[in-house]
Short mmCIF file of C-alpha atoms in Angstrom, two decimals:
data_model
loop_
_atom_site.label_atom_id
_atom_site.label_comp_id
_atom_site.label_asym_id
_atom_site.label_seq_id
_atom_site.Cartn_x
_atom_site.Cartn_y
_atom_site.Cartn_z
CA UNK Z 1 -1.02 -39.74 3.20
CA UNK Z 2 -3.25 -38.56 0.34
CA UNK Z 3 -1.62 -36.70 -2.71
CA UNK Z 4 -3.05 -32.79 -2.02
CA UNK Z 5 -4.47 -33.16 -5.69
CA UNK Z 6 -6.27 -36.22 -4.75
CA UNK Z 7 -7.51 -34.93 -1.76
CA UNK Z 8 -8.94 -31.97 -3.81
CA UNK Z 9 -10.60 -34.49 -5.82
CA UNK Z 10 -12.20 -35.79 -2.83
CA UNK Z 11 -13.33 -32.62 -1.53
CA UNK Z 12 -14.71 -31.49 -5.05
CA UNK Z 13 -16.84 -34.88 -4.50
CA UNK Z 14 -18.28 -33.79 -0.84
CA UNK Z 15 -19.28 -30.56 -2.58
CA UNK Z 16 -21.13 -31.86 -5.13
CA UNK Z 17 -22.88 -35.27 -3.48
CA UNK Z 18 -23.64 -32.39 -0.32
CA UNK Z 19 -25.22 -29.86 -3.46
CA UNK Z 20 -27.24 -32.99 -4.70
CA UNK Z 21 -27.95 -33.60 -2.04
CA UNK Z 22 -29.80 -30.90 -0.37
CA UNK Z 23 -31.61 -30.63 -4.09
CA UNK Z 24 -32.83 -34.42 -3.13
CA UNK Z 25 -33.86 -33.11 0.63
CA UNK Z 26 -35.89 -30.09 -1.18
CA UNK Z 27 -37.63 -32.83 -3.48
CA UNK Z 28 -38.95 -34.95 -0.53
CA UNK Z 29 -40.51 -31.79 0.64
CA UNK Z 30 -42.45 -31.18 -2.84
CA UNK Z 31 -45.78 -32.65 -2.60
CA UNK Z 32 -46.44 -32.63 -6.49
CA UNK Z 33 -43.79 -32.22 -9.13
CA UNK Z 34 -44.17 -32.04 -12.87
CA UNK Z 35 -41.98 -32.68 -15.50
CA UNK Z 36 -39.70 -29.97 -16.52
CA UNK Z 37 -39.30 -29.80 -20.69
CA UNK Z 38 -36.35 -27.79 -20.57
CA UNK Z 39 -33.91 -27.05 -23.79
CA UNK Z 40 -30.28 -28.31 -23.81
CA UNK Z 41 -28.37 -24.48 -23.36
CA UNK Z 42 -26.21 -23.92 -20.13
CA UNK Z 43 -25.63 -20.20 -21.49
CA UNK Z 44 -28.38 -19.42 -24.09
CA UNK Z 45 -32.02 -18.46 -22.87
CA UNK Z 46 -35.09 -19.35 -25.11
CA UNK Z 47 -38.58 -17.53 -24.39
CA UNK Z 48 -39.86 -20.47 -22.49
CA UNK Z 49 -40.78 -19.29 -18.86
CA UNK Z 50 -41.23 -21.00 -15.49
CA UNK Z 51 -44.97 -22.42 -15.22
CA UNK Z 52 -46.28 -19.88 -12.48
CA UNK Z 53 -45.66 -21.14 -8.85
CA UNK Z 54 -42.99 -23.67 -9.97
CA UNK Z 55 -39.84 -23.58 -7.82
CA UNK Z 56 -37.01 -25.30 -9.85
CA UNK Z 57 -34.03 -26.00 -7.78
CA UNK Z 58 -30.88 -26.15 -10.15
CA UNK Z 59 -27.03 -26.97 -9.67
CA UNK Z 60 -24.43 -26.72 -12.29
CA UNK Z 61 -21.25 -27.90 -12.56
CA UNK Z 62 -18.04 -26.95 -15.27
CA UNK Z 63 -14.68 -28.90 -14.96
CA UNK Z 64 -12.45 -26.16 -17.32
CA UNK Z 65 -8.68 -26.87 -17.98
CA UNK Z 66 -6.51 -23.67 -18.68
CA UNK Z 67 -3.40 -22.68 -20.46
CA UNK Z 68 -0.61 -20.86 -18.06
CA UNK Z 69 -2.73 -22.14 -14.37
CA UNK Z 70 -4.02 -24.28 -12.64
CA UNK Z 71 -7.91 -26.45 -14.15
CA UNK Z 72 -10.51 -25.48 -12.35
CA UNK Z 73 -14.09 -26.25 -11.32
CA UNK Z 74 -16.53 -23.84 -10.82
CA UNK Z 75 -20.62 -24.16 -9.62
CA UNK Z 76 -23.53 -22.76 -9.01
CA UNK Z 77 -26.20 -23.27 -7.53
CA UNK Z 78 -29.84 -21.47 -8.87
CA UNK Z 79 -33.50 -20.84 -7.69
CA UNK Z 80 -35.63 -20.60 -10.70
CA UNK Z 81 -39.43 -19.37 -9.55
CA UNK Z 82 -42.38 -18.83 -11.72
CA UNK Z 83 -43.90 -15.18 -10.78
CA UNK Z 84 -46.17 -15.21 -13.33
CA UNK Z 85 -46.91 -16.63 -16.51
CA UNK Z 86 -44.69 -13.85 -17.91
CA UNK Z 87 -42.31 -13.25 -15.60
CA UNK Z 88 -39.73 -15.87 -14.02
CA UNK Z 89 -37.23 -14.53 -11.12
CA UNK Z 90 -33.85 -16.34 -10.79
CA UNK Z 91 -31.48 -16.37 -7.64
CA UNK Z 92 -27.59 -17.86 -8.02
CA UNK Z 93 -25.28 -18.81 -5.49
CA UNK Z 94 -21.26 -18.97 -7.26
CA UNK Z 95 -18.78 -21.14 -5.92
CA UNK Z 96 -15.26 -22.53 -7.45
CA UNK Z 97 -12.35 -24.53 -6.53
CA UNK Z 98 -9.15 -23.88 -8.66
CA UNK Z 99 -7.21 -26.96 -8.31
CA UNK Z 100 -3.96 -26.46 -6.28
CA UNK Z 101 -5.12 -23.21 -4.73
CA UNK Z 102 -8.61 -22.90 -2.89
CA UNK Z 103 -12.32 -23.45 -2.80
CA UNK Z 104 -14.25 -20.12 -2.29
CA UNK Z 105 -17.66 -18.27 -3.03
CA UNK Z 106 -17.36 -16.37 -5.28
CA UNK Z 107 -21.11 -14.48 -5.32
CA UNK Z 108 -24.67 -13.76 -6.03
CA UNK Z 109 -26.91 -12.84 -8.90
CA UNK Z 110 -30.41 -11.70 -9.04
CA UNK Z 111 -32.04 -12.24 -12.69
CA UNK Z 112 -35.39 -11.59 -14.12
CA UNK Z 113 -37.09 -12.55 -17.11
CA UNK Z 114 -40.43 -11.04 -18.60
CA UNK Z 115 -42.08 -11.40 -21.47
CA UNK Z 116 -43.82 -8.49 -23.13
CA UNK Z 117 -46.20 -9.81 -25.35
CA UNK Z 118 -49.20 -11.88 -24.52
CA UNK Z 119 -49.23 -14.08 -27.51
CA UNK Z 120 -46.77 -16.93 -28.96
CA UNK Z 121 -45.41 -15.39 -32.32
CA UNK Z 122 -42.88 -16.50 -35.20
CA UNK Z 123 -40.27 -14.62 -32.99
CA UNK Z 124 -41.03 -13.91 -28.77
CA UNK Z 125 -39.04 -11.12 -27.14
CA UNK Z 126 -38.45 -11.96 -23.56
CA UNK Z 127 -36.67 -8.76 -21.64
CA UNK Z 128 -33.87 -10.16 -19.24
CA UNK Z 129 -32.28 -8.01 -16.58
CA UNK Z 130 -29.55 -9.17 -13.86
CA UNK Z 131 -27.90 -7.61 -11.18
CA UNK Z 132 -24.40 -9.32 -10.44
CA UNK Z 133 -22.25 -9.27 -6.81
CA UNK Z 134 -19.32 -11.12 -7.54
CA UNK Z 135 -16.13 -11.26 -7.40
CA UNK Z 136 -13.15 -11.73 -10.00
CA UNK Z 137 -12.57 -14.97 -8.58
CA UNK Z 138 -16.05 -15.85 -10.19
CA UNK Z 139 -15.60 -18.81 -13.12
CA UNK Z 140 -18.92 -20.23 -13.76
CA UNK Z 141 -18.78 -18.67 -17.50
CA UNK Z 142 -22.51 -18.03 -17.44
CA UNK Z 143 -21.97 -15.96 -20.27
CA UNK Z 144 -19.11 -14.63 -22.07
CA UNK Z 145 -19.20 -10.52 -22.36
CA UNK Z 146 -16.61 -8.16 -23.67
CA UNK Z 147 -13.40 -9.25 -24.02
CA UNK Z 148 -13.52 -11.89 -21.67
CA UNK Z 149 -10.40 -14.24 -22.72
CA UNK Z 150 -8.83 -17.52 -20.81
CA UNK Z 151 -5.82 -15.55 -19.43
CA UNK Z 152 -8.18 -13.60 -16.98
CA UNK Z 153 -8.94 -16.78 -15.23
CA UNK Z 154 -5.20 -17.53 -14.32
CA UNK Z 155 -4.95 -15.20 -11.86
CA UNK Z 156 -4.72 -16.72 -8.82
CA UNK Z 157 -7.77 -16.91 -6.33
CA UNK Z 158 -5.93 -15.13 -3.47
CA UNK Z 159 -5.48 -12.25 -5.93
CA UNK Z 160 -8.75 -12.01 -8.26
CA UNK Z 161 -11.40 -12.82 -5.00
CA UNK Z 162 -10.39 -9.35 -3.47
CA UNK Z 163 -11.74 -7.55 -6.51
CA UNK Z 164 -15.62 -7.25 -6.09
CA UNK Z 165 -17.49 -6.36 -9.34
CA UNK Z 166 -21.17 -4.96 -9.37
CA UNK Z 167 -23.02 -5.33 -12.79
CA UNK Z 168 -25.94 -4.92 -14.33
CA UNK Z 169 -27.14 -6.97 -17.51
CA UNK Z 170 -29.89 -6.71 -19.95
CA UNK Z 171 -30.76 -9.53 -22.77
CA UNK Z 172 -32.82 -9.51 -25.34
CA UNK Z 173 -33.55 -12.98 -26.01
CA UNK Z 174 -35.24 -14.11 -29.06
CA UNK Z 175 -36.77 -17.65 -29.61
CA UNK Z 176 -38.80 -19.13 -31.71
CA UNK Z 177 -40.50 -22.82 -32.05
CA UNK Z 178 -41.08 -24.42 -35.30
CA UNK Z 179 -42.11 -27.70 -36.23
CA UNK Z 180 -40.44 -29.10 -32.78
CA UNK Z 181 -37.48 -26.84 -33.40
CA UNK Z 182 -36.10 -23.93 -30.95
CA UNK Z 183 -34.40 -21.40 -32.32
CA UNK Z 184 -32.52 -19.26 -29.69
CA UNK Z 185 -31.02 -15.68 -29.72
CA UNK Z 186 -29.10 -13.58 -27.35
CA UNK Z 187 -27.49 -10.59 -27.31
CA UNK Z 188 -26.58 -9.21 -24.06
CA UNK Z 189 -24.99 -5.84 -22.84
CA UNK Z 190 -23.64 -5.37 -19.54
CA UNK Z 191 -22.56 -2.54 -17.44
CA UNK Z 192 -19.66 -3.20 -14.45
CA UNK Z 193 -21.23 -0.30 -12.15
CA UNK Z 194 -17.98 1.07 -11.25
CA UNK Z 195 -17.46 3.24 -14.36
CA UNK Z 196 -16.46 0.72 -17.10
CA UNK Z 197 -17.90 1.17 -20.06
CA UNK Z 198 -20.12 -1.29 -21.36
CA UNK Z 199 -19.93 -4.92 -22.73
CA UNK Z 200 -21.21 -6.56 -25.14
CA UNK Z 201 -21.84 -10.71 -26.16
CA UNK Z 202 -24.02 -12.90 -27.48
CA UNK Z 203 -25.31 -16.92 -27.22
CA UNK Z 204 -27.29 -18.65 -30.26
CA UNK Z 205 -28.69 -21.66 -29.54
CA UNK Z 206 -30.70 -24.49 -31.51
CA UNK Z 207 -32.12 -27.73 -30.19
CA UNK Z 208 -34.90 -30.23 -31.11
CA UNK Z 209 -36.78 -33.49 -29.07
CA UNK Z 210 -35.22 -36.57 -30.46
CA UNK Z 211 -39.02 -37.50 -30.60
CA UNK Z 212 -41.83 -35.21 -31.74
CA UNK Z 213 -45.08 -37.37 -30.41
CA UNK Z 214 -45.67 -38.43 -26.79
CA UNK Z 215 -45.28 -42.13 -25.70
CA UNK Z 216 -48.88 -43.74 -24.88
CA UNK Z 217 -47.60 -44.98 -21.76
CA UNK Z 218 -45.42 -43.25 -18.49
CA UNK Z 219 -41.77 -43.95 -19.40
CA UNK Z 220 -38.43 -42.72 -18.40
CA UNK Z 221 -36.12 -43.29 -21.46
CA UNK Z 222 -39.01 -42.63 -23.98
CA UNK Z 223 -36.66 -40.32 -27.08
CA UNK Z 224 -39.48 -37.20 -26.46
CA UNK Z 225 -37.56 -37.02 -23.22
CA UNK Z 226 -34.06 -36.47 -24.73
CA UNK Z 227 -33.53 -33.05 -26.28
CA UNK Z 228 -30.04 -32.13 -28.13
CA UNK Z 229 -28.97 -28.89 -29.12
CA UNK Z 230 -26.19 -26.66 -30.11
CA UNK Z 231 -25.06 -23.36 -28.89
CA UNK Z 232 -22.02 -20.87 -29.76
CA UNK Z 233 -21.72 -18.20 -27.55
CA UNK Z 234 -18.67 -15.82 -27.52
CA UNK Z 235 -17.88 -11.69 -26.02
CA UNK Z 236 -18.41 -8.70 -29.26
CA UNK Z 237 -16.19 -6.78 -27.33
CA UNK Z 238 -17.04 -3.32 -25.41
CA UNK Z 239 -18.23 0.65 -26.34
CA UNK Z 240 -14.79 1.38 -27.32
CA UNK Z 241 -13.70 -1.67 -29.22
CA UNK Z 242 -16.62 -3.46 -30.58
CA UNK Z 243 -15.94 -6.90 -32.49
CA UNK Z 244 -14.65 -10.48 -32.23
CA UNK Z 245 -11.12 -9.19 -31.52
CA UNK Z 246 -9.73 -10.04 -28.34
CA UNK Z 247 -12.66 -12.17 -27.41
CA UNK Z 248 -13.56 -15.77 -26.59
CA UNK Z 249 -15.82 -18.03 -28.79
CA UNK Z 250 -17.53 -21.18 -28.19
CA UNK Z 251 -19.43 -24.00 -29.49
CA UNK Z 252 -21.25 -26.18 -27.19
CA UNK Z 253 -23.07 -29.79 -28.45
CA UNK Z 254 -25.50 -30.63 -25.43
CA UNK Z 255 -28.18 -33.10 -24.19
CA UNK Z 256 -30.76 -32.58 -21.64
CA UNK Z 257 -32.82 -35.46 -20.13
CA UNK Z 258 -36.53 -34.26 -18.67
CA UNK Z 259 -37.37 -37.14 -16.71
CA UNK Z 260 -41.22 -37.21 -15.76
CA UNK Z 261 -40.29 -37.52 -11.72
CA UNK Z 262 -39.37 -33.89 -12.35
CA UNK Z 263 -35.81 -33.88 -12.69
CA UNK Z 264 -33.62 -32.95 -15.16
CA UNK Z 265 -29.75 -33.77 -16.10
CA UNK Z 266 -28.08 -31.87 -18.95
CA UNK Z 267 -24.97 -32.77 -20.22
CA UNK Z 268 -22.81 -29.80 -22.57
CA UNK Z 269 -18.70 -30.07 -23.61
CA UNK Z 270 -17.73 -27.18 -24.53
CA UNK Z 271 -15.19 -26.21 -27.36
CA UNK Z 272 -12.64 -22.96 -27.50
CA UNK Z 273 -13.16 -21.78 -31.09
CA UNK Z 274 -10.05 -19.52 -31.15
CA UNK Z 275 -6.62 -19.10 -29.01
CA UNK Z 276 -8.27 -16.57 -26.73
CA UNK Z 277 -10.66 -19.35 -25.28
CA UNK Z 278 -10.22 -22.50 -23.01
CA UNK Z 279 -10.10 -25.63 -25.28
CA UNK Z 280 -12.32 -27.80 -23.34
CA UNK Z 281 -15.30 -27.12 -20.69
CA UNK Z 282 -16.78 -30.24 -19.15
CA UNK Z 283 -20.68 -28.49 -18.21
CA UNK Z 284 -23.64 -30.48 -16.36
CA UNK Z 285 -26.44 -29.89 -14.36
CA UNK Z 286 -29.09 -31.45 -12.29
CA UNK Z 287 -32.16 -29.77 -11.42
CA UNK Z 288 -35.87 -30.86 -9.78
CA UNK Z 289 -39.15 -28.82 -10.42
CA UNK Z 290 -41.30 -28.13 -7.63
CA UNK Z 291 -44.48 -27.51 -9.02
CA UNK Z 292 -46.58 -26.76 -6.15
CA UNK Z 293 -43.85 -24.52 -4.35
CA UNK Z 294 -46.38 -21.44 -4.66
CA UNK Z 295 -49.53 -23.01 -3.50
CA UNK Z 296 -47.00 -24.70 -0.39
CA UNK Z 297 -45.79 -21.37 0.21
CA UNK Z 298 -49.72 -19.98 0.14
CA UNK Z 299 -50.71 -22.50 2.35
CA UNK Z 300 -47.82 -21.45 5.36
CA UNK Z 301 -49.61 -17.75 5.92
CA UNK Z 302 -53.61 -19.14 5.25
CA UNK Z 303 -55.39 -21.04 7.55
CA UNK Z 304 -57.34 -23.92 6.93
CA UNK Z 305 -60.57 -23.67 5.12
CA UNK E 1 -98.33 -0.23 19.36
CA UNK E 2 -98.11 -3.86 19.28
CA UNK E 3 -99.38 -3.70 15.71
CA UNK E 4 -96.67 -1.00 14.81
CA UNK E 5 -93.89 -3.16 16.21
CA UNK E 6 -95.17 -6.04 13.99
CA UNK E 7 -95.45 -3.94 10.85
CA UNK E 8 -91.47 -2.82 12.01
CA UNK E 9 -89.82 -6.40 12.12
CA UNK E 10 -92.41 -7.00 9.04
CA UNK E 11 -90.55 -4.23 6.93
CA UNK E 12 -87.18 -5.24 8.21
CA UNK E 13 -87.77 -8.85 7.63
CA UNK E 14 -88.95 -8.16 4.08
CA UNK E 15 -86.29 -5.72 3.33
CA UNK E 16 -83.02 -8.36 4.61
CA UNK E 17 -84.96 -10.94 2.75
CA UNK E 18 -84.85 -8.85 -0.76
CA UNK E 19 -81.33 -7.90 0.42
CA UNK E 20 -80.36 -11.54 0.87
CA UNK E 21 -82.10 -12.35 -2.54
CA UNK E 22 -80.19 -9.66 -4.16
CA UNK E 23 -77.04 -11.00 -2.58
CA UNK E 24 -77.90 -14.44 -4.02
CA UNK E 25 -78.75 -13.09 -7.58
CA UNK E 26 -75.78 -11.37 -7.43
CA UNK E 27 -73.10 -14.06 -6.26
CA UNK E 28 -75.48 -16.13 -8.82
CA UNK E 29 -74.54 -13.18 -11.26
CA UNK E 30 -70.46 -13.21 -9.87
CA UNK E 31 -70.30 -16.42 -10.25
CA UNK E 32 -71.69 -16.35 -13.90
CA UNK E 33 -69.69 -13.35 -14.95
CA UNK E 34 -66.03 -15.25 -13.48
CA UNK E 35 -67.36 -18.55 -15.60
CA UNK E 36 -68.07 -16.66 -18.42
CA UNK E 37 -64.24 -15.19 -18.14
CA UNK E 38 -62.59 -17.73 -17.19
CA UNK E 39 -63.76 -19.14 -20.88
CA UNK E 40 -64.01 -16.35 -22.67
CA UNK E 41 -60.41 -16.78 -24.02
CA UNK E 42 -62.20 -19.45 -26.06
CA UNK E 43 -63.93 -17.09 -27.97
CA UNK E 44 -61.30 -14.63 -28.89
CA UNK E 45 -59.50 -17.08 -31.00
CA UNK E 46 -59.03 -16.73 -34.19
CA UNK E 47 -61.24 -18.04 -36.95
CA UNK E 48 -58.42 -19.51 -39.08
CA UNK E 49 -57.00 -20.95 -35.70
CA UNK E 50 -60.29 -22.82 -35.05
CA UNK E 51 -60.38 -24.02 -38.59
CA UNK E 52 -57.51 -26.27 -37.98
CA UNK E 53 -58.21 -29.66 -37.53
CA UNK E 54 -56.51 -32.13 -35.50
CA UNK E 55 -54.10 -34.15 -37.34
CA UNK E 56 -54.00 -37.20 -34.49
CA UNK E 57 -57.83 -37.95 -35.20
CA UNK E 58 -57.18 -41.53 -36.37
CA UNK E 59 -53.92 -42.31 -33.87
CA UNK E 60 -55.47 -45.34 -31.93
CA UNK E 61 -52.78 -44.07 -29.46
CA UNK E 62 -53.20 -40.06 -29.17
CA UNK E 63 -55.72 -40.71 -26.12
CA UNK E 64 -53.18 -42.37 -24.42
CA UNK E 65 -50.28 -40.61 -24.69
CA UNK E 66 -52.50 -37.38 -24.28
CA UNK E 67 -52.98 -38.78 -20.97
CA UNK E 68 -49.68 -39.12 -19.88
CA UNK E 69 -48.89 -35.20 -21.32
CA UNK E 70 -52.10 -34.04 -19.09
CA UNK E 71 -50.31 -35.75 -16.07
CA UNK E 72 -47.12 -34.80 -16.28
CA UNK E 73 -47.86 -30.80 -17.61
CA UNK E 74 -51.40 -29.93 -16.75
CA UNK E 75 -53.02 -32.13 -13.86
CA UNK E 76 -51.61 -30.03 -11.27
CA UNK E 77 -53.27 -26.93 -12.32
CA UNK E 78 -56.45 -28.63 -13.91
CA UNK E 79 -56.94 -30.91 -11.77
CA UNK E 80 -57.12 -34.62 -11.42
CA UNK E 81 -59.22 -35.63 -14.73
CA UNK E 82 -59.31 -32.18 -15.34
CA UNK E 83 -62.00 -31.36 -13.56
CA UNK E 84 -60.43 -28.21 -12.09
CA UNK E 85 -59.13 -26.90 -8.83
CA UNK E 86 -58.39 -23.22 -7.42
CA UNK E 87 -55.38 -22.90 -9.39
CA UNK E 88 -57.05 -23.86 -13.03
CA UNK E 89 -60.88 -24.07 -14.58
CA UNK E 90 -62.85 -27.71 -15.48
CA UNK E 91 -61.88 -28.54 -18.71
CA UNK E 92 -64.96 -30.50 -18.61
CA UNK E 93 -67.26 -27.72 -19.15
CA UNK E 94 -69.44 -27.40 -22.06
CA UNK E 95 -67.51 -24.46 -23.18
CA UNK E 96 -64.23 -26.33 -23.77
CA UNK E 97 -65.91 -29.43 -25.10
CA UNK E 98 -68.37 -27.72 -27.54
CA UNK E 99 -64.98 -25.37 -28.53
CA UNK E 100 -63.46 -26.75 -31.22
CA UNK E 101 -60.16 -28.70 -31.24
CA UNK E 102 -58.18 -25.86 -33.41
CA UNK E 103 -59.39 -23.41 -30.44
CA UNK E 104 -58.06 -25.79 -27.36
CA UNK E 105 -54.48 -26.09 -29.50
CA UNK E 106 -54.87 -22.51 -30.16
CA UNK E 107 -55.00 -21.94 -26.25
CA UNK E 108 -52.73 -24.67 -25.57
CA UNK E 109 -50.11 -22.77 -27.75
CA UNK E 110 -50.16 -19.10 -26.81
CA UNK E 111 -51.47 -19.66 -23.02
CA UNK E 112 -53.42 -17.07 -21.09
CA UNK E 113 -50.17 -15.69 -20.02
CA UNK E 114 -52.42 -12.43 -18.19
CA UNK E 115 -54.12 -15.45 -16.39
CA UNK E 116 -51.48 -17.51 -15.13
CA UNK E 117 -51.83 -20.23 -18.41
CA UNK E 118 -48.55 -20.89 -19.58
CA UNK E 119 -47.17 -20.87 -22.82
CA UNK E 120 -47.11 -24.55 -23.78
CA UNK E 121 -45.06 -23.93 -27.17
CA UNK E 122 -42.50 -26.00 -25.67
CA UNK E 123 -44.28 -29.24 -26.33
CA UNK E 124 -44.26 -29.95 -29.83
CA UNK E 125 -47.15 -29.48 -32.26
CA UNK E 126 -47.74 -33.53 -32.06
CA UNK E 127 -48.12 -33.79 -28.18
CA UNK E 128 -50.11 -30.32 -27.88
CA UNK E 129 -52.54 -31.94 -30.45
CA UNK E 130 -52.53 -35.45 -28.34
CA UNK E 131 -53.30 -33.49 -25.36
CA UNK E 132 -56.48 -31.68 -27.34
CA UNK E 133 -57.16 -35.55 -28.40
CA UNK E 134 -57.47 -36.24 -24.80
CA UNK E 135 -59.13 -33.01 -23.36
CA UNK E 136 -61.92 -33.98 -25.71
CA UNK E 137 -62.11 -37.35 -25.07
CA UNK E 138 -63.16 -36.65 -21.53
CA UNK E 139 -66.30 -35.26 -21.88
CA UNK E 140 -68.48 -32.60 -20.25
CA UNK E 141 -68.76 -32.85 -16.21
CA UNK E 142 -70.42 -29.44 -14.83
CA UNK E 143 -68.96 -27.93 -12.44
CA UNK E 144 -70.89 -25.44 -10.04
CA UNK E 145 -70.27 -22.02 -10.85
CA UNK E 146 -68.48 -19.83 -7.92
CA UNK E 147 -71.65 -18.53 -6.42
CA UNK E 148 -74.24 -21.84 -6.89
CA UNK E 149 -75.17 -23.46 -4.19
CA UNK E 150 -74.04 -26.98 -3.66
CA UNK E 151 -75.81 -29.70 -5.19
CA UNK E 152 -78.26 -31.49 -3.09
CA UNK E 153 -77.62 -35.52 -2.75
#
C-alpha cells in the first residue's frame, strides 16, 4: 500500500506528463514552427507580442510550500494567439492540487494585450485587459494584487473553491530594449466585480541573452538561446489602504531556454521578501509555438485553389 | 440587315475588348499600386535611420548566422529564400535591395505592426543587423506583381 502522500506525488506526475503531453500531440499537428525568443518572467509582461497567426501552447507549473497548511502545486495551462501584429489574445485554464487535500480546477481567464503605438520607442506602452472566473481555491500566483498575503492560501480547498470571484484587470506594461537589454514594467489594477474596491500591484522585470550575436550554424545549446532575468513583483495594497503594508513581495532569478524546434522551458525560484509571503516558489514552464496555426486554421473554411 | 447585325457584334466586340483592356491596365495598375505599398514603408524611414551603417560588414560569419535568424524568425512569412509567399512580400525585390541597410534594420526594428510585420526588437541589435547582412546578400529575384501575367517559358 502506497503512503497517500506518495500517491499524490504520483498523481501530480500523471497530470503533468498527460499536460505535456497533449502540448507534444498539438506540436505533431503544426506543420511549421518557429522559434519562440521569449524573456525569462512567469509574472512580468514586456511589450513583445505574439508574431500574428502564431498559436503558442503554454503550461506552467509552481511547487509552493506554506506556513500554517498544507504545500501545494498549482498549474495552468495557456493559449497564447497572435491577432495581429498589435494585439495578442490569451486563454488560461487553472488547476491545483494542495497536498493532503484535493486536486481541482480552479478557473478561466480571458486576457488581451494591444499595443497602441505603431513604432518601437525608448519606452512601448502595451494596454493589457483580463477578465478572471475563478475561484478562491485558485493558486497559480499569476500576479500578486492588493493585499494578497500567504495566509489566504491556507484555507482549505473544500472551503475557498465554493467562493467564485469575477475580476477585471488592466496593466499598463512598459518595456523597453536596449543594447540586448529588456527592461520591464507593470503596474496593474484590478477590480473583483462583486463590489470590492479596487487593487492594486506591480511586477518589474529585467533580463538579457547570455549571447548578443547569432551562431553561424543551427544549434540547440548556442548561449543566444539562454536568456536570464530578474523580476520582483509584490501587491501596493487597495483604494482604501494603498502601500506595501500587509502585502506580499517577491524576487524571482529565472532562465528561459528558446530552443529553435519551437519550444521553450523556463525555469524561475521564487523568494518571499517579507513574513507576509511564501519563502520559496519552485515556477517552470514548457511551451511550443505554432507558427502557422492561422494560415492552418484559414485553410479548414477555404477550398483549394 | 445582315450588315447591321455585323456592325452590332462589331461594336460589342470592340467595346468588351476596350473593357477587357481596361480591366488588364487596371489589375496591371492594382497590382502596381499593392507593390508600390507593400514597399512603401521603405521610404518613410527616417533619414538618420538610413544613415546607419551596418556594423557586421566585415564578420566573415554574419551571412551565416543571418541565415539561420531568417529560418528560424522570418522564412515562414517571407518565404523560403525570401522570395515571398501570401503571408509576406519578396525581399528580393529591387526595392529592398537598392534600400539601404540602415532602412531594412530600421524596418526590422519597429515592424509594420498596421501590416502584420512584427516588432523584431526582441532580437538584439547584433542578430537584426546579421539578418540585414543576409537579406542583402541574396540579391534581387523579381517577382510578378499581383496583376502580371505569368511569365512565358
Amino acid at each position: 500500500m502506497m503512503p497517500p502522500t506518495l500517491a499524490k506525488s504520483f498523481h501530480l506526475l500523471r497530470v503533468s506528463i498527460g499536460t505535456v503531453l497533449v502540448s507534444g500531440l498539438l506540436s505533431l499537428l503544426a506543420l511549421v514552427s518557429l522559434e519562440a525568443q521569449e524573456n525569462p518572467y512567469i509574472v512580468a509582461y514586456d511589450h513583445n507580442l505574439e508574431e500574428p497567426g502564431s498559436l503558442e501552447v503554454e503550461y506552467f507549473s509552481t511547487f509552493g510550500t506554506q506556513r500554517g497548511g498544507p504545500g501545494f502545486h498549482a498549474f495552468w495551462g495557456e493559449f497564447e494567439y497572435g491577432a495581429t501584429a498589435w494585439w495578442t489574445t490569451e486563454f488560461y485554464l487553472d488547476g491545483q492540487t494542495t497536498f493532503d487535500q484535493s486536486t481541482l480546477f480552479t478557473g478561466f481567464r480571458w486576457e488581451n494585450r494591444v499595443r497602441p503605438l505603431k513604432r518601437e520607442h525608448f519606452i512601448n506602452p502595451v494596454l493589457y485587459v483580463e477578465f478572471e472566473d475563478i475561484n478562491e481555491a485558485d493558486k497559480i500566483l499569476k500576479e500578486i494584487e492588493g493585499h494578497d498575503v500567504e495566509a489566504d492560501q491556507a484555507v482549505p480547498n473544500s472551503i475557498s473553491r465554493q467562493q467564485v470571484v469575477r475580476e477585471i484587470e488592466l496593466k499598463l506594461i512598459l518595456s523597453s530594449n536596449y543594447k540586448g537589454w529588456n527592461f520591464a514594467e507593470n503596474t496593474l489594477a484590478v477590480k473583483n466585480l462583486s463590489n470590492q474596491p479596487w487593487e492594486f500591484g506591480y511586477a518589474l522585470g529585467v533580463s538579457r541573452p547570455l549571447a548578443l550575436k547569432g551562431a553561424a550554424h543551427r544549434c540547440n545549446f548556442c548561449p543566444q538561446h539562454f536568456i536570464a532575468g530578474l523580476e520582483m513583483y509584490g501587491g501596493l495594497g487597495d483604494r482604501a489602504s494603498f502601500g506595501l503594508h500587509d502585502t506580499s513581495q517577491y524576487l524571482a532569478p529565472g532562465l528561459v531556454w528558446n530552443l529553435p524546434s519551437g519550444w521553450t522551458l523556463r525555469i524561475e525560484p521564487t523568494f518571499g521578501l517579507n513574513g507576509n509571503s511564501h519563502q520559496f516558489l519552485l515556477r517552470w514552464g514548457v511551451s511550443y509555438e505554432i507558427s502557422a496555426f492561422g494560415r492552418m486554421v484559414e485553410s479548414l473554411f477555404k477550398g483549394r485553389e | 440587315m445582315k450588315f447591321r447585325g455585323y456592325r452590332v457584334t462589331s461594336v460589342l466586340l470592340f467595346t468588351g475588348l476596350a473593357l477587357a483592356l481596361k480591366a488588364q491596365d487596371g489589375n496591371k495598375e492594382r497590382g502596381q499600386k499593392e507593390k508600390e505599398s507593400v514597399y512603401a514603408e521603405l521610404e518613410k524611414v527616417p533619414e538618420k535611420a538610413r544613415q546607419k551603417s551596418n556594423p557586421l560588414t566585415k564578420d566573415p560569419e554574419a551571412v551565416a548566422a543571418g541565415k539561420v535568424l531568417f529560418e528560424e524568425h522570418c522564412e515562414e512569412c517571407h518565404g523560403s529564400g525570401a522570395l515571398g509567399s501570401k503571408k509576406a512580400p519578396s525581399l528580393r525585390a529591387s526595392e529592398v535591395q537598392n534600400a539601404a541597410p540602415g532602412a531594412i534594420f530600421w524596418i526590422l526594428t519597429n515592424g509594420v505592426v498596421r501590416k502584420k510585420m512584427p516588432v523584431w526588437s526582441k532580437l538584439p541589435e547584433p542578430q537584426r543587423w546579421q539578418l540585414v547582412s543576409y537579406i542583402k546578400s541574396l540579391g534581387i529575384a523579381e517577382q510578378p506583381a499581383p496583376g502580371d501575367p505569368p511569365a512565358k517559358p
